[in-house]
PDB file of C-alpha atoms in Angstrom:
ATOM      1  CA  MET G  23       0.102   0.268  -0.413  1.00  0.00           C
ATOM      2  CA  LYS G  24       2.704   2.527   0.719  1.00  0.00           C
ATOM      3  CA  ALA G  25       4.442   1.953  -2.891  1.00  0.00           C
ATOM      4  CA  ASP G  26       0.857   2.668  -4.159  1.00  0.00           C
ATOM      5  CA  VAL G  27       1.089   6.568  -2.175  1.00  0.00           C
ATOM      6  CA  LYS G  28       4.833   6.866  -2.924  1.00  0.00           C
ATOM      7  CA  SER G  29       4.344   6.473  -7.248  1.00  0.00           C
ATOM      8  CA  SER G  30       1.091   8.491  -7.381  1.00  0.00           C
ATOM      9  CA  GLN G  31       3.318  11.388  -5.931  1.00  0.00           C
ATOM     10  CA  LYS G  32       3.560  14.348  -8.169  1.00  0.00           C
ATOM     11  CA  ARG G  33       7.494  14.748  -9.107  1.00  0.00           C
ATOM     12  CA  ILE G  34       9.195  18.090  -8.833  1.00  0.00           C
ATOM     13  CA  LEU G  35      12.843  17.840 -10.447  1.00  0.00           C
ATOM     14  CA  PHE G  36      14.886  21.573  -9.084  1.00  0.00           C
ATOM     15  CA  ILE G  37      17.698  21.995 -11.223  1.00  0.00           C
ATOM     16  CA  SER G  38      20.767  24.209  -9.325  1.00  0.00           C
ATOM     17  CA  HIS G  39      23.235  25.724 -11.614  1.00  0.00           C
ATOM     18  CA  GLU G  40      25.403  25.097  -8.078  1.00  0.00           C
ATOM     19  CA  ALA G  41      25.540  24.281  -4.857  1.00  0.00           C
ATOM     20  CA  SER G  42      27.680  26.253  -3.463  1.00  0.00           C
ATOM     21  CA  ARG G  43      26.183  28.703  -0.450  1.00  0.00           C
ATOM     22  CA  THR G  44      25.371  31.456  -2.046  1.00  0.00           C
ATOM     23  CA  GLY G  45      22.300  33.231  -3.758  1.00  0.00           C
ATOM     24  CA  ALA G  46      19.898  31.129  -5.299  1.00  0.00           C
ATOM     25  CA  PRO G  47      21.375  27.748  -4.764  1.00  0.00           C
ATOM     26  CA  LEU G  48      20.883  28.607  -0.868  1.00  0.00           C
ATOM     27  CA  PHE G  49      17.500  29.773  -1.694  1.00  0.00           C
ATOM     28  CA  LEU G  50      16.365  26.917  -3.485  1.00  0.00           C
ATOM     29  CA  LEU G  51      17.464  25.090  -0.424  1.00  0.00           C
ATOM     30  CA  LYS G  52      15.380  26.497   2.801  1.00  0.00           C
ATOM     31  CA  PHE G  53      12.526  26.905  -0.057  1.00  0.00           C
ATOM     32  CA  LEU G  54      12.458  23.377  -0.618  1.00  0.00           C
ATOM     33  CA  ARG G  55      12.853  23.193   3.424  1.00  0.00           C
ATOM     34  CA  CYS G  56       9.480  24.817   3.783  1.00  0.00           C
ATOM     35  CA  LEU G  57       7.881  23.066   0.980  1.00  0.00           C
ATOM     36  CA  LYS G  58       8.643  19.472   2.436  1.00  0.00           C
ATOM     37  CA  ILE G  59       7.002  20.648   5.438  1.00  0.00           C
ATOM     38  CA  GLU G  60       3.894  22.632   4.077  1.00  0.00           C
ATOM     39  CA  ARG G  61       3.561  19.585   0.953  1.00  0.00           C
ATOM     40  CA  PRO G  62       4.631  16.158   2.003  1.00  0.00           C
ATOM     41  CA  GLU G  63       1.846  15.424  -1.062  1.00  0.00           C
ATOM     42  CA  TYR G  64       4.888  16.108  -2.792  1.00  0.00           C
ATOM     43  CA  SER G  65       8.274  14.295  -4.433  1.00  0.00           C
ATOM     44  CA  PHE G  66      11.463  15.862  -4.437  1.00  0.00           C
ATOM     45  CA  ALA G  67      14.714  15.989  -6.448  1.00  0.00           C
ATOM     46  CA  ILE G  68      17.375  18.443  -6.961  1.00  0.00           C
ATOM     47  CA  PHE G  69      19.148  18.360 -10.191  1.00  0.00           C
ATOM     48  CA  PHE G  70      22.629  20.041  -9.078  1.00  0.00           C
ATOM     49  CA  THR G  71      25.205  20.977 -12.475  1.00  0.00           C
ATOM     50  CA  LYS G  72      27.906  22.494 -10.437  1.00  0.00           C
ATOM     51  CA  TYR G  73      29.642  20.561  -7.298  1.00  0.00           C
ATOM     52  CA  GLY G  74      29.646  22.868  -3.944  1.00  0.00           C
ATOM     53  CA  GLU G  75      28.769  21.960  -0.132  1.00  0.00           C
ATOM     54  CA  LEU G  76      24.639  21.740  -0.870  1.00  0.00           C
ATOM     55  CA  ILE G  77      25.038  18.310  -2.423  1.00  0.00           C
ATOM     56  CA  GLU G  78      25.325  16.378   0.511  1.00  0.00           C
ATOM     57  CA  LEU G  79      23.355  18.840   3.390  1.00  0.00           C
ATOM     58  CA  SER G  80      20.303  18.357   0.236  1.00  0.00           C
ATOM     59  CA  VAL G  81      20.858  14.450   0.652  1.00  0.00           C
ATOM     60  CA  CYS G  82      20.992  14.918   5.014  1.00  0.00           C
ATOM     61  CA  ASP G  83      17.750  16.874   4.964  1.00  0.00           C
ATOM     62  CA  GLY G  84      15.664  13.778   2.967  1.00  0.00           C
ATOM     63  CA  PHE G  85      15.892  14.775  -1.064  1.00  0.00           C
ATOM     64  CA  LYS G  86      16.907  12.597  -3.623  1.00  0.00           C
ATOM     65  CA  VAL G  87      19.871  14.152  -5.522  1.00  0.00           C
ATOM     66  CA  TYR G  88      21.295  14.328  -8.558  1.00  0.00           C
ATOM     67  CA  PHE G  89      24.686  15.863  -9.360  1.00  0.00           C
ATOM     68  CA  SER G  90      26.637  16.245 -13.323  1.00  0.00           C
ATOM     69  CA  GLU G  91      29.108  18.879 -14.337  1.00  0.00           C
ATOM     70  CA  LYS G  92      28.179  20.701 -16.652  1.00  0.00           C
ATOM     71  CA  ARG G  93      30.732  23.192 -17.038  1.00  0.00           C
ATOM     72  CA  GLY G  94      34.095  21.122 -15.254  1.00  0.00           C
ATOM     73  CA  ASP G  95      37.441  21.328 -16.629  1.00  0.00           C
ATOM     74  CA  ALA G  96      37.432  21.573 -19.818  1.00  0.00           C
ATOM     75  CA  SER G  97      39.807  23.998 -21.405  1.00  0.00           C
ATOM     76  CA  THR G  98      39.091  23.068 -25.254  1.00  0.00           C
ATOM     77  CA  VAL G  99      36.331  23.460 -27.862  1.00  0.00           C
ATOM     78  CA  PRO G 100      35.655  19.519 -28.222  1.00  0.00           C
ATOM     79  CA  LEU G 101      35.757  18.459 -24.298  1.00  0.00           C
ATOM     80  CA  ILE G 102      33.370  21.352 -23.271  1.00  0.00           C
ATOM     81  CA  LEU G 103      30.976  19.806 -26.371  1.00  0.00           C
ATOM     82  CA  TRP G 104      31.552  16.600 -25.415  1.00  0.00           C
ATOM     83  CA  LYS G 105      31.609  17.532 -21.891  1.00  0.00           C
ATOM     84  CA  ARG G 106      27.736  19.566 -22.427  1.00  0.00           C
ATOM     85  CA  PHE G 107      26.811  16.360 -24.074  1.00  0.00           C
ATOM     86  CA  ILE G 108      27.625  13.992 -21.230  1.00  0.00           C
ATOM     87  CA  HIS G 109      25.767  16.511 -19.131  1.00  0.00           C
ATOM     88  CA  TYR G 110      22.242  16.202 -20.902  1.00  0.00           C
ATOM     89  CA  TYR G 111      22.830  12.552 -21.379  1.00  0.00           C
ATOM     90  CA  HIS G 112      22.664  12.337 -17.859  1.00  0.00           C
ATOM     91  CA  TYR G 113      19.906  15.248 -17.627  1.00  0.00           C
ATOM     92  CA  LEU G 114      17.487  13.075 -19.069  1.00  0.00           C
ATOM     93  CA  LYS G 115      18.808   9.955 -17.827  1.00  0.00           C
ATOM     94  CA  ILE G 116      17.205  11.434 -15.046  1.00  0.00           C
ATOM     95  CA  ILE G 117      13.745  13.015 -16.708  1.00  0.00           C
ATOM     96  CA  TYR G 118      13.196   9.322 -17.521  1.00  0.00           C
ATOM     97  CA  SER G 119      14.092   7.914 -14.397  1.00  0.00           C
ATOM     98  CA  TYR G 120      12.467  10.190 -11.431  1.00  0.00           C
ATOM     99  CA  ARG G 121       9.147  10.943 -14.152  1.00  0.00           C
ATOM    100  CA  PRO G 122       9.088  14.520 -12.655  1.00  0.00           C
ATOM    101  CA  HIS G 123       5.127  16.293 -13.595  1.00  0.00           C
ATOM    102  CA  LEU G 124       7.092  19.479 -13.187  1.00  0.00           C
ATOM    103  CA  VAL G 125      11.164  21.047 -13.564  1.00  0.00           C
ATOM    104  CA  TYR G 126      11.876  23.982 -11.724  1.00  0.00           C
ATOM    105  CA  SER G 127      14.855  26.258 -13.127  1.00  0.00           C
ATOM    106  CA  ASN G 128      16.058  28.119  -9.977  1.00  0.00           C
ATOM    107  CA  THR G 129      17.957  30.349 -12.560  1.00  0.00           C
ATOM    108  CA  ILE G 130      18.181  31.375 -16.459  1.00  0.00           C
ATOM    109  CA  VAL G 131      21.351  29.819 -16.173  1.00  0.00           C
ATOM    110  CA  ASN G 132      20.051  25.831 -17.006  1.00  0.00           C
ATOM    111  CA  PHE G 133      19.041  27.100 -20.813  1.00  0.00           C
ATOM    112  CA  GLY G 134      19.986  23.539 -22.263  1.00  0.00           C
ATOM    113  CA  GLU G 135      17.312  22.173 -19.246  1.00  0.00           C
ATOM    114  CA  VAL G 136      14.384  24.596 -19.671  1.00  0.00           C
ATOM    115  CA  ILE G 137      14.805  23.725 -23.263  1.00  0.00           C
ATOM    116  CA  LEU G 138      14.936  19.623 -23.162  1.00  0.00           C
ATOM    117  CA  ALA G 139      12.131  20.073 -20.127  1.00  0.00           C
ATOM    118  CA  GLY G 140       9.867  21.792 -22.718  1.00  0.00           C
ATOM    119  CA  LEU G 141      10.755  19.589 -25.544  1.00  0.00           C
ATOM    120  CA  ILE G 142       9.484  16.298 -23.374  1.00  0.00           C
ATOM    121  CA  ARG G 143       6.222  18.843 -22.683  1.00  0.00           C
ATOM    122  CA  ILE G 144       6.771  18.374 -19.244  1.00  0.00           C
ATOM    123  CA  PRO G 145       5.452  22.425 -17.672  1.00  0.00           C
ATOM    124  CA  VAL G 146       8.977  24.038 -17.102  1.00  0.00           C
ATOM    125  CA  ILE G 147       8.780  26.804 -14.320  1.00  0.00           C
ATOM    126  CA  VAL G 148      11.983  29.336 -14.380  1.00  0.00           C
ATOM    127  CA  HIS G 149      12.257  31.557 -11.655  1.00  0.00           C
ATOM    128  CA  MET G 150      14.850  34.447 -12.559  1.00  0.00           C
ATOM    129  CA  HIS G 151      17.186  35.534  -9.576  1.00  0.00           C
ATOM    130  CA  GLU G 152      19.435  37.143 -11.445  1.00  0.00           C
ATOM    131  CA  GLY G 153      19.901  40.655 -11.578  1.00  0.00           C
ATOM    132  CA  MET G 154      18.791  43.195 -14.425  1.00  0.00           C
ATOM    133  CA  HIS G 155      22.976  43.576 -15.796  1.00  0.00           C
ATOM    134  CA  PHE G 156      23.447  39.825 -15.588  1.00  0.00           C
ATOM    135  CA  SER G 157      19.697  39.361 -17.269  1.00  0.00           C
ATOM    136  CA  ARG G 158      20.905  41.853 -20.927  1.00  0.00           C
ATOM    137  CA  THR G 159      23.739  40.022 -21.180  1.00  0.00           C
ATOM    138  CA  CYS G 160      21.378  36.609 -20.857  1.00  0.00           C
ATOM    139  CA  ARG G 161      18.364  38.480 -23.320  1.00  0.00           C
ATOM    140  CA  PHE G 162      19.189  35.478 -26.082  1.00  0.00           C
ATOM    141  CA  ARG G 163      18.793  32.564 -23.486  1.00  0.00           C
ATOM    142  CA  LEU G 164      15.816  34.482 -21.892  1.00  0.00           C
ATOM    143  CA  ARG G 165      13.282  34.773 -24.756  1.00  0.00           C
ATOM    144  CA  ILE G 166      14.594  31.569 -26.151  1.00  0.00           C
ATOM    145  CA  SER G 167      13.249  29.984 -22.243  1.00  0.00           C
ATOM    146  CA  CYS G 168       9.956  31.833 -22.155  1.00  0.00           C
ATOM    147  CA  PHE G 169       9.158  29.690 -24.645  1.00  0.00           C
ATOM    148  CA  PHE G 170       9.670  26.722 -23.191  1.00  0.00           C
ATOM    149  CA  ALA G 171       8.782  27.964 -19.441  1.00  0.00           C
ATOM    150  CA  LYS G 172       5.045  27.754 -18.517  1.00  0.00           C
ATOM    151  CA  LYS G 173       5.513  30.809 -15.511  1.00  0.00           C
ATOM    152  CA  ILE G 174       8.828  33.110 -14.966  1.00  0.00           C
ATOM    153  CA  ILE G 175       8.993  34.182 -11.927  1.00  0.00           C
ATOM    154  CA  VAL G 176      11.429  36.928 -11.390  1.00  0.00           C
ATOM    155  CA  GLY G 177      12.452  38.711  -7.985  1.00  0.00           C
ATOM    156  CA  SER G 178      11.913  42.871  -9.220  1.00  0.00           C
ATOM    157  CA  ARG G 179       9.255  44.739 -11.974  1.00  0.00           C
ATOM    158  CA  TYR G 180      11.964  45.078 -14.227  1.00  0.00           C
TER     159      TYR G 180
END
């Protein structure tokens, strides 16, 4: 009976561009801790794309955690492209094994992950923590992300 309850839970996959104790990643962990208490009917998993100490804290808090290094120490263009290919392959494996009902991107930096989830027709929410200057720099990514996101959450009116 307990397995049926687990399988009927709504699953949300949260994507964080890193796992450091800074800004958006720290906000995400605090947000998830609140959601875990307020919404026990949901199942939450976090996909980190850069290693950091929040990975261990997330595991200790009882969250399912996935990790794939998106950037790494690649120094040549072919190696960078190879790392990205492997990263997105891991991401798609996670999508197909976890089967989220919703993907929540914790920043506009997760551009590729947003597009892939959108192409698979998984609803996507993008939470934009970035400031105006960074948003202008990434406006192309942001505009394309808008096509694949169901909602975009912003922290200010700009």
